[in-house]
XYZ file of C-alpha atoms in Angstrom:
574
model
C 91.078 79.266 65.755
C 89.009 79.409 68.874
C 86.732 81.568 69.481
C 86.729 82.951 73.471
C 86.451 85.691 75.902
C 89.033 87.433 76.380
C 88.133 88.676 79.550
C 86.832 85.342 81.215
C 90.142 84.114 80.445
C 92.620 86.782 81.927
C 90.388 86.024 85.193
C 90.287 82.565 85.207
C 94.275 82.530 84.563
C 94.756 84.724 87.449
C 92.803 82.856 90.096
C 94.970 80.421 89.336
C 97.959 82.632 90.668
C 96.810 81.140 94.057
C 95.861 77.961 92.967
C 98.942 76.781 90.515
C 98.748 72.858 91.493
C 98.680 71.888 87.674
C 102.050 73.562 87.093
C 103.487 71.157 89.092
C 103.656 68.355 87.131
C 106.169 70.242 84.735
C 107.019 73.256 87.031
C 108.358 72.152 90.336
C 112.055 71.062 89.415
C 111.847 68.924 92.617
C 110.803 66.126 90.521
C 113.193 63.807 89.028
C 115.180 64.993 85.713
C 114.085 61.530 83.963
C 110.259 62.365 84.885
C 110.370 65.588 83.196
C 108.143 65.796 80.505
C 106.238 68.936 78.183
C 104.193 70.834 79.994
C 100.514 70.341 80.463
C 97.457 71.152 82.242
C 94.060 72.655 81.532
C 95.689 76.446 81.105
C 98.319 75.224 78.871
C 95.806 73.121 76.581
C 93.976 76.824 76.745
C 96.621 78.894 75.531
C 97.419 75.992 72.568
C 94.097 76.582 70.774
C 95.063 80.342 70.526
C 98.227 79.837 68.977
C 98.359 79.025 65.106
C 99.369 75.025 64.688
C 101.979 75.782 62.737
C 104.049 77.823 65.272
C 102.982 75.063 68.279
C 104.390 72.752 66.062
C 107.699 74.662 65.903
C 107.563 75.638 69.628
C 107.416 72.146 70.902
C 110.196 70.368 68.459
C 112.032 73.276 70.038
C 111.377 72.516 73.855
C 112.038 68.735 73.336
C 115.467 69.303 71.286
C 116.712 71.696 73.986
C 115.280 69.128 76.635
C 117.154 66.395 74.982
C 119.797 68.460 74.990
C 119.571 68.924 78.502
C 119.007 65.173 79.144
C 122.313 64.250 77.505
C 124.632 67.156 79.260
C 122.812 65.361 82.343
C 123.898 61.703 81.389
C 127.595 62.915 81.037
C 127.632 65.112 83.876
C 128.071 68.495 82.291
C 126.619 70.934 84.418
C 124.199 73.430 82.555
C 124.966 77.304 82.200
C 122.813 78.880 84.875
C 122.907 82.620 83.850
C 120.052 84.029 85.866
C 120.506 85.802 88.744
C 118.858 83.885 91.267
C 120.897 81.147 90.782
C 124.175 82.791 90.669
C 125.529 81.409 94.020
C 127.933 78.267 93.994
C 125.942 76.276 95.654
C 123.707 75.991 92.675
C 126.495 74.794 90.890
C 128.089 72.616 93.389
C 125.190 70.255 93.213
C 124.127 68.389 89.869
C 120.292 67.607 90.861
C 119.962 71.416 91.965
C 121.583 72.618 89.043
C 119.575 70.840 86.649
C 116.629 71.923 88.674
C 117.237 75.469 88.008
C 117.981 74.087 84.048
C 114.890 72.452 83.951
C 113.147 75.149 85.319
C 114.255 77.502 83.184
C 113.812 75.487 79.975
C 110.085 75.058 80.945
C 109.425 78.642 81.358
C 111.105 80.024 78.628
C 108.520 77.787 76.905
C 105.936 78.721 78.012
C 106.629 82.447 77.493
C 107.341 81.622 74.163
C 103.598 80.122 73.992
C 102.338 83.182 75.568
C 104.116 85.656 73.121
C 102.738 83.448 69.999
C 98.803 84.185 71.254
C 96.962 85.824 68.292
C 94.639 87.785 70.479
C 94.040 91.684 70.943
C 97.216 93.577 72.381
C 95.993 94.244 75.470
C 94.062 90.390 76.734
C 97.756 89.228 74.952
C 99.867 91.577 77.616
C 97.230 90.435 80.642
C 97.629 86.525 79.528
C 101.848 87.516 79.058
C 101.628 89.640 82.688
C 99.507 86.169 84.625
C 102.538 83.382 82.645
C 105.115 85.587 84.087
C 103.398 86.199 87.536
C 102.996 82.201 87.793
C 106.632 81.531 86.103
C 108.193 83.925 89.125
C 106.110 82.241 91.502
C 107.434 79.051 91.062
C 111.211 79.063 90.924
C 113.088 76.452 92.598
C 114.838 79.025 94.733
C 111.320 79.938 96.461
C 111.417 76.634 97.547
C 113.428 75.406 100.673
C 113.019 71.747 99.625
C 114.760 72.782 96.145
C 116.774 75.656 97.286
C 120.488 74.474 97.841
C 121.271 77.758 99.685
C 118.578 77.517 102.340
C 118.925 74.107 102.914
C 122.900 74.440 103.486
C 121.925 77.415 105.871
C 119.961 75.336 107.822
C 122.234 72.609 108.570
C 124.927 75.109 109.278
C 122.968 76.958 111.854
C 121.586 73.653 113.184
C 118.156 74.890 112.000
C 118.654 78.287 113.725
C 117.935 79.880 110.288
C 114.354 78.101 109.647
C 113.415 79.045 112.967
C 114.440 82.687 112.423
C 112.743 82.401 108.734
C 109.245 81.167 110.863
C 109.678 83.734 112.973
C 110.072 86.654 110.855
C 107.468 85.172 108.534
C 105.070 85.212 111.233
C 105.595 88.424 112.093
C 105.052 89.660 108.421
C 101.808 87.843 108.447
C 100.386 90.073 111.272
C 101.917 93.112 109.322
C 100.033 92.119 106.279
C 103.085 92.519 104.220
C 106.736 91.458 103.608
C 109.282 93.442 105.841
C 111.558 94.677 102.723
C 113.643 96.580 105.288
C 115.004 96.340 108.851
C 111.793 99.277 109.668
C 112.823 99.477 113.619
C 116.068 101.602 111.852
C 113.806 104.495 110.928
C 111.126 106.936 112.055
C 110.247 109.575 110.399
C 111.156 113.103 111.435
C 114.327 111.600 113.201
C 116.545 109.964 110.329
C 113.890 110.292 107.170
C 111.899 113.682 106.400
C 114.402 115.973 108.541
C 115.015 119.054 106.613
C 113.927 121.754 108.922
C 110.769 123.292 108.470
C 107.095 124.677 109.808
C 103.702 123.315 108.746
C 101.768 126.844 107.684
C 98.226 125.850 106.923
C 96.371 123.004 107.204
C 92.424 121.181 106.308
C 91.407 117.557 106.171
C 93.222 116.704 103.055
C 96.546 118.370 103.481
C 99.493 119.918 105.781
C 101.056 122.548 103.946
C 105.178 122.683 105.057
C 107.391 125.763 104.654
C 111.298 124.808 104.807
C 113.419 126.558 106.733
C 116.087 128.732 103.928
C 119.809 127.499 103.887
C 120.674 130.923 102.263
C 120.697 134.950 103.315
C 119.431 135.616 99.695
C 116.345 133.374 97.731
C 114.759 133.422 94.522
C 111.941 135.689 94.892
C 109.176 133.329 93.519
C 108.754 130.090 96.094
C 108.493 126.751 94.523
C 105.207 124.528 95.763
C 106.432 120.586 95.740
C 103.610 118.644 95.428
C 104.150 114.661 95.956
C 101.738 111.854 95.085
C 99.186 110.918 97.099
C 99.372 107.174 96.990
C 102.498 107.158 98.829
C 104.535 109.727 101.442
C 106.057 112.687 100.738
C 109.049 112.023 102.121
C 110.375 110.118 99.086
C 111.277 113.834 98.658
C 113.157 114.207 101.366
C 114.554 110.992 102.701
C 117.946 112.068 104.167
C 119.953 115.196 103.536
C 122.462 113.229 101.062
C 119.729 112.295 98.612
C 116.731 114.889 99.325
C 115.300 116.860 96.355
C 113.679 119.111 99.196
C 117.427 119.691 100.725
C 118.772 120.543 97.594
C 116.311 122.586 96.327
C 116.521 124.761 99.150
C 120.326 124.435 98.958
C 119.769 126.476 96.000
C 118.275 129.395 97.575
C 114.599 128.719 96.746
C 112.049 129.193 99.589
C 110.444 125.628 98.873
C 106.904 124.641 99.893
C 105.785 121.221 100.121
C 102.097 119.430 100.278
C 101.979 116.795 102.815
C 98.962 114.528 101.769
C 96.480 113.218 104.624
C 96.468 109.332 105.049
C 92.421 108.897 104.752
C 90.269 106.883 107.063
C 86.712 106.862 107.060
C 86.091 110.398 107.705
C 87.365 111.087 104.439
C 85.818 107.874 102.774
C 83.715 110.110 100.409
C 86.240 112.417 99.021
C 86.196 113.168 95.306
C 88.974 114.150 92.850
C 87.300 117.428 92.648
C 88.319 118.188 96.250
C 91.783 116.998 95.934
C 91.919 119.693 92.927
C 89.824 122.516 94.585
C 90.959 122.153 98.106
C 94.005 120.842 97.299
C 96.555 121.994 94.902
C 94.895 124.973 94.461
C 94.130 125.799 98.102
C 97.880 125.439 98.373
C 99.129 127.654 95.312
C 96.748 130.236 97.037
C 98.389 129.859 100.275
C 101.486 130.149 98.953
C 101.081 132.870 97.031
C 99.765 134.749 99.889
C 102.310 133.526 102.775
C 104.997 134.788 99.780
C 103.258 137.774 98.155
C 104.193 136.748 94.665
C 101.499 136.192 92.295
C 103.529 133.704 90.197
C 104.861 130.581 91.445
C 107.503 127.386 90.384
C 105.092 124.446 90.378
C 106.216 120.915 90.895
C 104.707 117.567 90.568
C 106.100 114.187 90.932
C 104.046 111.053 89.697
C 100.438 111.216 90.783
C 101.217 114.896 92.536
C 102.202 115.602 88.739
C 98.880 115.011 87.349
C 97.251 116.724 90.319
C 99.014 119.972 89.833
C 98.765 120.259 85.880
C 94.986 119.844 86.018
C 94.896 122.684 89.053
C 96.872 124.738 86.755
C 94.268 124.120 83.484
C 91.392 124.642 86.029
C 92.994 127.804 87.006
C 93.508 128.288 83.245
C 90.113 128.356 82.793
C 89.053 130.486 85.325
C 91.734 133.194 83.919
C 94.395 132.706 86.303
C 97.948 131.725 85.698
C 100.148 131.389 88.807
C 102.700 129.201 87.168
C 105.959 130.836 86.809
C 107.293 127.617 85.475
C 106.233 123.697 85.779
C 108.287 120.794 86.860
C 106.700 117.208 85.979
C 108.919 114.352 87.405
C 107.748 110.899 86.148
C 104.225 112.453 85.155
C 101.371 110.677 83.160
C 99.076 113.145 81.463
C 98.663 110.875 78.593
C 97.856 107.682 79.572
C 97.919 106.159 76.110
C 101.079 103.786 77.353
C 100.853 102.705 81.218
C 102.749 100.019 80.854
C 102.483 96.955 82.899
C 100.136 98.512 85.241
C 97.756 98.261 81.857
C 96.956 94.567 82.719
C 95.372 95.959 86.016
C 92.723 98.605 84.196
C 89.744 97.343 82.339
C 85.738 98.047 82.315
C 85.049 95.044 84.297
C 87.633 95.819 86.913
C 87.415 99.467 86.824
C 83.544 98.945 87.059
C 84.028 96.647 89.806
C 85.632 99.209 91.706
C 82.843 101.891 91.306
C 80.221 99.296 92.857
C 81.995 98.866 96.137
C 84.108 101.829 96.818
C 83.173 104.488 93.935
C 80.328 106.735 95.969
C 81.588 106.054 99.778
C 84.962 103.749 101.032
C 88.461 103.407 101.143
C 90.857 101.798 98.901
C 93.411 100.257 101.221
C 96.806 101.045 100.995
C 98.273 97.264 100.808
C 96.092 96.706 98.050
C 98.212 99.436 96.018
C 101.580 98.161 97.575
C 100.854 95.048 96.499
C 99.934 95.933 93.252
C 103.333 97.351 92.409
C 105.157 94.629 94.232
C 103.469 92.475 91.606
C 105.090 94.492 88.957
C 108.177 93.340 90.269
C 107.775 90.472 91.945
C 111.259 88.662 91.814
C 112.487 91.726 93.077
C 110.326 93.041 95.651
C 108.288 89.912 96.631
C 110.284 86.276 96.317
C 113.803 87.745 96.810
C 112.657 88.666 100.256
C 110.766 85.211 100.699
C 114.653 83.447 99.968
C 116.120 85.765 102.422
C 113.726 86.535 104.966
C 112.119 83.009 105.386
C 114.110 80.608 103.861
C 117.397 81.597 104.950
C 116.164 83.620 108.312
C 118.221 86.421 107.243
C 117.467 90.183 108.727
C 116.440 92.738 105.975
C 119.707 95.198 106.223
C 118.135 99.087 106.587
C 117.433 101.382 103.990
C 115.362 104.483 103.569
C 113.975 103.841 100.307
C 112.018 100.796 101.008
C 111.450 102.132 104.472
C 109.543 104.585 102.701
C 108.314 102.493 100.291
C 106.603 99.747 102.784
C 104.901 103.361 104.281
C 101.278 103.250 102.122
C 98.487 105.546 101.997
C 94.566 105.120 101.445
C 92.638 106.412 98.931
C 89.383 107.552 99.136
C 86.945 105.245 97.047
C 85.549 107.914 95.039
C 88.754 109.724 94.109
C 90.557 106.488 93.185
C 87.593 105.679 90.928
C 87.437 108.784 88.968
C 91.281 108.868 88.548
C 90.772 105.321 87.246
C 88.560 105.927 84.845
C 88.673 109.096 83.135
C 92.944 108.631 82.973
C 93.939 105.053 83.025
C 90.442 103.830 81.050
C 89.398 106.967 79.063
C 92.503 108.963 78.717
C 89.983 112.133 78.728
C 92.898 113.749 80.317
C 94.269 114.632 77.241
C 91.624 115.891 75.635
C 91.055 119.576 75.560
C 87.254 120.325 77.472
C 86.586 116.263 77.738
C 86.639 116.663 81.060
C 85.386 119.339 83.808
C 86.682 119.265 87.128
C 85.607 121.711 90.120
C 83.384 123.364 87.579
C 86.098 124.067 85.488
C 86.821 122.585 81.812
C 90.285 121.103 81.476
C 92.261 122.159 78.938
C 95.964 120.980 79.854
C 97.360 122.923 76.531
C 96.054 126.592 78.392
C 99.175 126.589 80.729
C 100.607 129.319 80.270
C 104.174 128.456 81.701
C 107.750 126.785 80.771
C 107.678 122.995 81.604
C 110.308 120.820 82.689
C 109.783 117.332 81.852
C 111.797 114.269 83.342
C 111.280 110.560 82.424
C 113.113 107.882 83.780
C 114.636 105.435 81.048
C 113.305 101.864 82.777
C 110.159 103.475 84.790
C 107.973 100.350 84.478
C 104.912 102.637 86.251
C 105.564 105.563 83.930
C 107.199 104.561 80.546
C 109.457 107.208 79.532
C 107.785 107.878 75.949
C 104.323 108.722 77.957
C 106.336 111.219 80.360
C 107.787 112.606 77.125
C 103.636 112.590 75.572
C 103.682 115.364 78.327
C 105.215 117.703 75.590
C 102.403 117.268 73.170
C 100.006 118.966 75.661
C 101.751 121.405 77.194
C 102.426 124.656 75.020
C 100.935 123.555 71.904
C 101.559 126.114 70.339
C 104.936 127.431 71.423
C 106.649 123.834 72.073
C 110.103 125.193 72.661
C 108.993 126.574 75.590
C 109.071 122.608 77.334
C 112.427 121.173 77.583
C 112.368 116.651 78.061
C 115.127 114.998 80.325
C 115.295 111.268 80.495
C 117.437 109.931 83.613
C 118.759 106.287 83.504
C 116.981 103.833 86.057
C 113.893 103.031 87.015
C 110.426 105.278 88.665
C 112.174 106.458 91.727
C 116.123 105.600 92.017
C 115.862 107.652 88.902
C 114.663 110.370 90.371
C 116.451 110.220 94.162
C 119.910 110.709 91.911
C 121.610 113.279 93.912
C 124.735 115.107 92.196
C 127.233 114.117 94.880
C 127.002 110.123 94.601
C 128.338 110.713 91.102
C 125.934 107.776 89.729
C 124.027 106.955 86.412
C 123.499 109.445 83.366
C 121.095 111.152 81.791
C 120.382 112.157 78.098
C 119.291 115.869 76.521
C 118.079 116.864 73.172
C 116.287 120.459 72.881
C 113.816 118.894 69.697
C 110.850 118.363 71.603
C 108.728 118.458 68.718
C 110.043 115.021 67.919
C 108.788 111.680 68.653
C 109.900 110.225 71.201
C 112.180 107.546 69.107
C 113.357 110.243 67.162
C 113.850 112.878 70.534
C 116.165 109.790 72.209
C 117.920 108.704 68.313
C 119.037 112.580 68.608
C 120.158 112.850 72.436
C 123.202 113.188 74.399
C 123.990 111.451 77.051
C 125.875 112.905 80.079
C 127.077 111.256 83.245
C 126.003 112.156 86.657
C 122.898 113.746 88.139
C 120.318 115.391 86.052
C 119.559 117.655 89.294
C 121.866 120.729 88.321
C 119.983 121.000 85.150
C 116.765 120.812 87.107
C 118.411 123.442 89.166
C 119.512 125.939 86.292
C 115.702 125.205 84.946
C 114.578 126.551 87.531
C 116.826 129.854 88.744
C 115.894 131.152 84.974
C 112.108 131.292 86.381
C 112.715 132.236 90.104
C 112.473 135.997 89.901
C 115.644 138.541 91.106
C 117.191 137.297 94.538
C 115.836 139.306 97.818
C 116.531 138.519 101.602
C 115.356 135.059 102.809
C 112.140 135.447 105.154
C 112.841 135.570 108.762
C 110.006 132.980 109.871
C 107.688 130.962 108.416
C 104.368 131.480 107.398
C 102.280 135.075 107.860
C 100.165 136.487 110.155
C 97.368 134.811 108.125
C 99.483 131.417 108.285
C 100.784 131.183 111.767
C 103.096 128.192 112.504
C 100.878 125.462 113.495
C 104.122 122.559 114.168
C 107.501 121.830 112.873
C 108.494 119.346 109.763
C 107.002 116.973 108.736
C 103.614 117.355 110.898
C 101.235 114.511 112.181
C 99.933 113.741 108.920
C 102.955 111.656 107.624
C 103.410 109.887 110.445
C 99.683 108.021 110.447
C 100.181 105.063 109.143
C 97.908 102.746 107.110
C 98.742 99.657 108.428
């Protein structure tokens, strides 16, 4: 076997994501069925000396049978079984030579998946060469193409090439945007269709508005409940519309909700640390809150990122000998960061120590740089689909909050991102009782002193479900029946923006949490609907008695300063 670097490779593969000329020769299904031939190329003749000869051997009388196979349906005219999505519309089928284009295309990249799955290499330089094949596979489907796709091309002629000039147009305009338009974005502004639930921002500094929502009830739960969101994107994945916002129903519920409304950063904020997100974040908020209320405990609440912000406030609290947690909600939460997932292949010393030269003591990490990350993740879905549509075919994204929302990025300060990079993603010191110390405090995550409520979503590719269910390892050690696990079906965020009234997915339950997490889901029950009302019952055990809903907002300390959702959500980054 060869011996190699790892590392060299993964980087060499992926600067060939922009540069993929010696795919074509096998790749681009534009060429003639009888010129098609194995693939090859200096990458492929790479990955071959890392696979055992045997198994090449076996992997390659396989391709050619199947592309014999394919030959001879071809000679008789029997069309192939296209079962992939993106070539599921008759005109695929309607046409032999684009037909067997999408065969042939298919053939060739199940191939050379296969190849990539038979690497004997280390797990993680085999998931980074497995994440750059599939990156380069997506890339070049037929259907990206409008010389090979059947659909564009019968657009065109039946708009009398009104379509391509609508596709040019549009792609134009996504060029100046820096981005591709996943949405119809002229449909929505926030604070007028998206973020409306009525409410006062109480308190403000550079890193954070602080928003008190306006009750829906003469009677709350005495204790408030603090929301806080991530701080990579808006918070208004919380509160979209009223039909599908967590904030609306919360409050719905007669709990006097609080929410942490994250600054966009520009320079001014270029050198701000995770410390301060910490000291004069979260906890600057639960101290707000706690005053504006007059309750010494709280319900604390953390989605994604905002989830590991608000659990290490809470242990640095810990450690100071304060506990202000009535209870803890952690929605799609990675405190372990032993399985990231796919965004794994984007974390390693070189590239984490890359970042810490150029942006780790003073700069901004730019906020397409992290959309386009986790487009990447997804790229049929949330890149080339919108290529086919948008350019090819000149269609109009149709509206829709979520990826309104979702095209809406945030900065990161350089030396914030950096930390978080290291010490979770690369380290996983998170975990680790005292490891780390953070605003002069040690962290110890098992010294919260509070009920949790864990949810994982079933196909979170961004959180895996098992490493939001890790969460129960380190949170009441020693009393572990005091966290209760939910897993919701879907993926990081339609699996959490499930509201009960659209009557959609499941979720499963199982009160072992001192299972693994095979053995927690081989024991669960699933139940259809929203997972929301058991969210809801969570968190009415740990509200406090019911008194009369405040009259205004804020205190004498915390005079109203503007009305939901504040200036800070609306600056964009781009």
């Amino acid at each position: 076997m060869k011996t190699f670097d790892p590392q060299a490779m993964y980087s060499d593969w992926m600067s060939q994501l922009v540069n993929q000329k010696i795919w074509q020769d096998w790749m681009l299904p534009s060429s003639p069925l009888n010129q098609m031939q194995m693939p090859s190329g200096d990458m492929l003749k790479e990955l071959g000396t890392l696979i055992e000869p045997a198994t090449m051997t076996r992997l390659q009388s396989e391709y050619m049978q199947e592309l014999g196979q394919l030959w001879q349906d071809f000679s008789v005219s029997k069309l192939p079984d296209l079962k992939d999505r993106r070539f599921a519309a008759p005109d695929w089928h309607n046409h032999a030579m684009h037909s067997y284009s999408a065969a042939s295309y298919l053939l060739n990249a199940r191939f050379l998946m296969a190849l990539a799955e038979a690497v004997q290499a280390p797990a993680k330089t085999k998931q980074k060469i497995g994440f750059a094949v599939q990156q380069m596979i997506d890339a070049m489907s037929p259907a990206n193409f409008l010389v090979t796709n059947p659909e564009a091309q019968s657009k065109l002629i039946e708009s009398k090439g009104e379509s391509l000039a609508k596709g040019i147009s549009q792609m134009l305009a996504d060029m100046q945007k820096g981005r591709i338009s996943q949405t119809d974005e002229s449909a929505f502004e926030v604070g007028k269709n998206v973020a409306t639930s009525a409410g006062t921002v109480v308190f403000e500094n550079k890193l954070f508005q602080l928003i008190q929502y306006q009750p829906a009830t003469k009677t709350v739960h005495q204790r408030p409940l603090l929301m806080v969101p991530p701080c990579i994107n808006k918070f208004y994945i919380l509160d979209l519309q009223p039909e599908n916002s967590v904030v609306h129903y919360a409050v719905e519920q007669g709990h006097t909700v609080f929410l942490v409304s994250w600054a966009n950063p520009d320079e001014s904020m270029a050198d701000v640390t995770w410390d301060d997100y910490i000291e004069d974040g979260a906890i600057k908020a639960i101290s707000v809150v706690q005053e504006i209320s007059k309750q010494d405990k709280i319900n604390a609440f953390g989605f994604c990122v905002g989830g590991t912000i608000i659990s290490t406030a809470l242990s640095v609290l810990a450690d100071r000998g304060e506990d202000p947690a009535a209870s803890l909600t952690l929605l799609t939460t990675l405190l372990d960061f032993s399985q990231t997932g796919v965004l794994d292949v984007f974390v390693d010393e070189m590239q984490v120590k890359m970042r810490e030269q150029t942006i780790g003591q003073r700069g901004l990490l730019p906020g397409r740089d992290l959309a386009s990350t986790f487009s990447a993740l997804r790229a049929n879905d949330l890149v080339w689909n919108y290529v086919q549509s948008n350019y090819l075919k000149g269609e109009a994204p149709p509206p829709f909050d979520l990826l309104y929302w979702n095209a809406d990025s945030t900065n990161l300060p350089g030396p914030m991102f950096c930390w978080y990079l290291r010490n979770t993603y690369l380290e996983n010191k998170l975990k680790q009782a005292g490891a780390l110390t953070v605003a002069g405090s040690k962290v110890d995550l098992g010294k919260i002193d509070a009920p949790c409520f864990v949810y994982g979503s079933r196909e979170d590719h961004i959180v895996p479900w098992q490493a939001a269910y890790a969460s129960t390892s380190l949170l009441n050690p020693r009393h572990k029946s005091r966290n209760r696990f939910l897993l919701g079906a879907s993926g990081h965020i339609a699996g959490v923006v499930n509201p009960p009234a659209k009557k959609k997915r499941s979720y499963w339950t199982n009160t072992q949490t001192g299972l693994d997490a095979d053995k927690w889901f081989a024991g669960a029950t699933e139940h259809p609907g929203s997972w929301w009302p058991e969210w809801a019952d969570f968190l009415k055990e740990h509200g406090g008695k019911m008194v009369k809903a405040p009259a205004k907002p804020g205190s004498p300390d915390f005079p109203a300063i503007e009305v939901a959702p504040g200036r800070y959500v609306k600056v964009r980054a781009d």
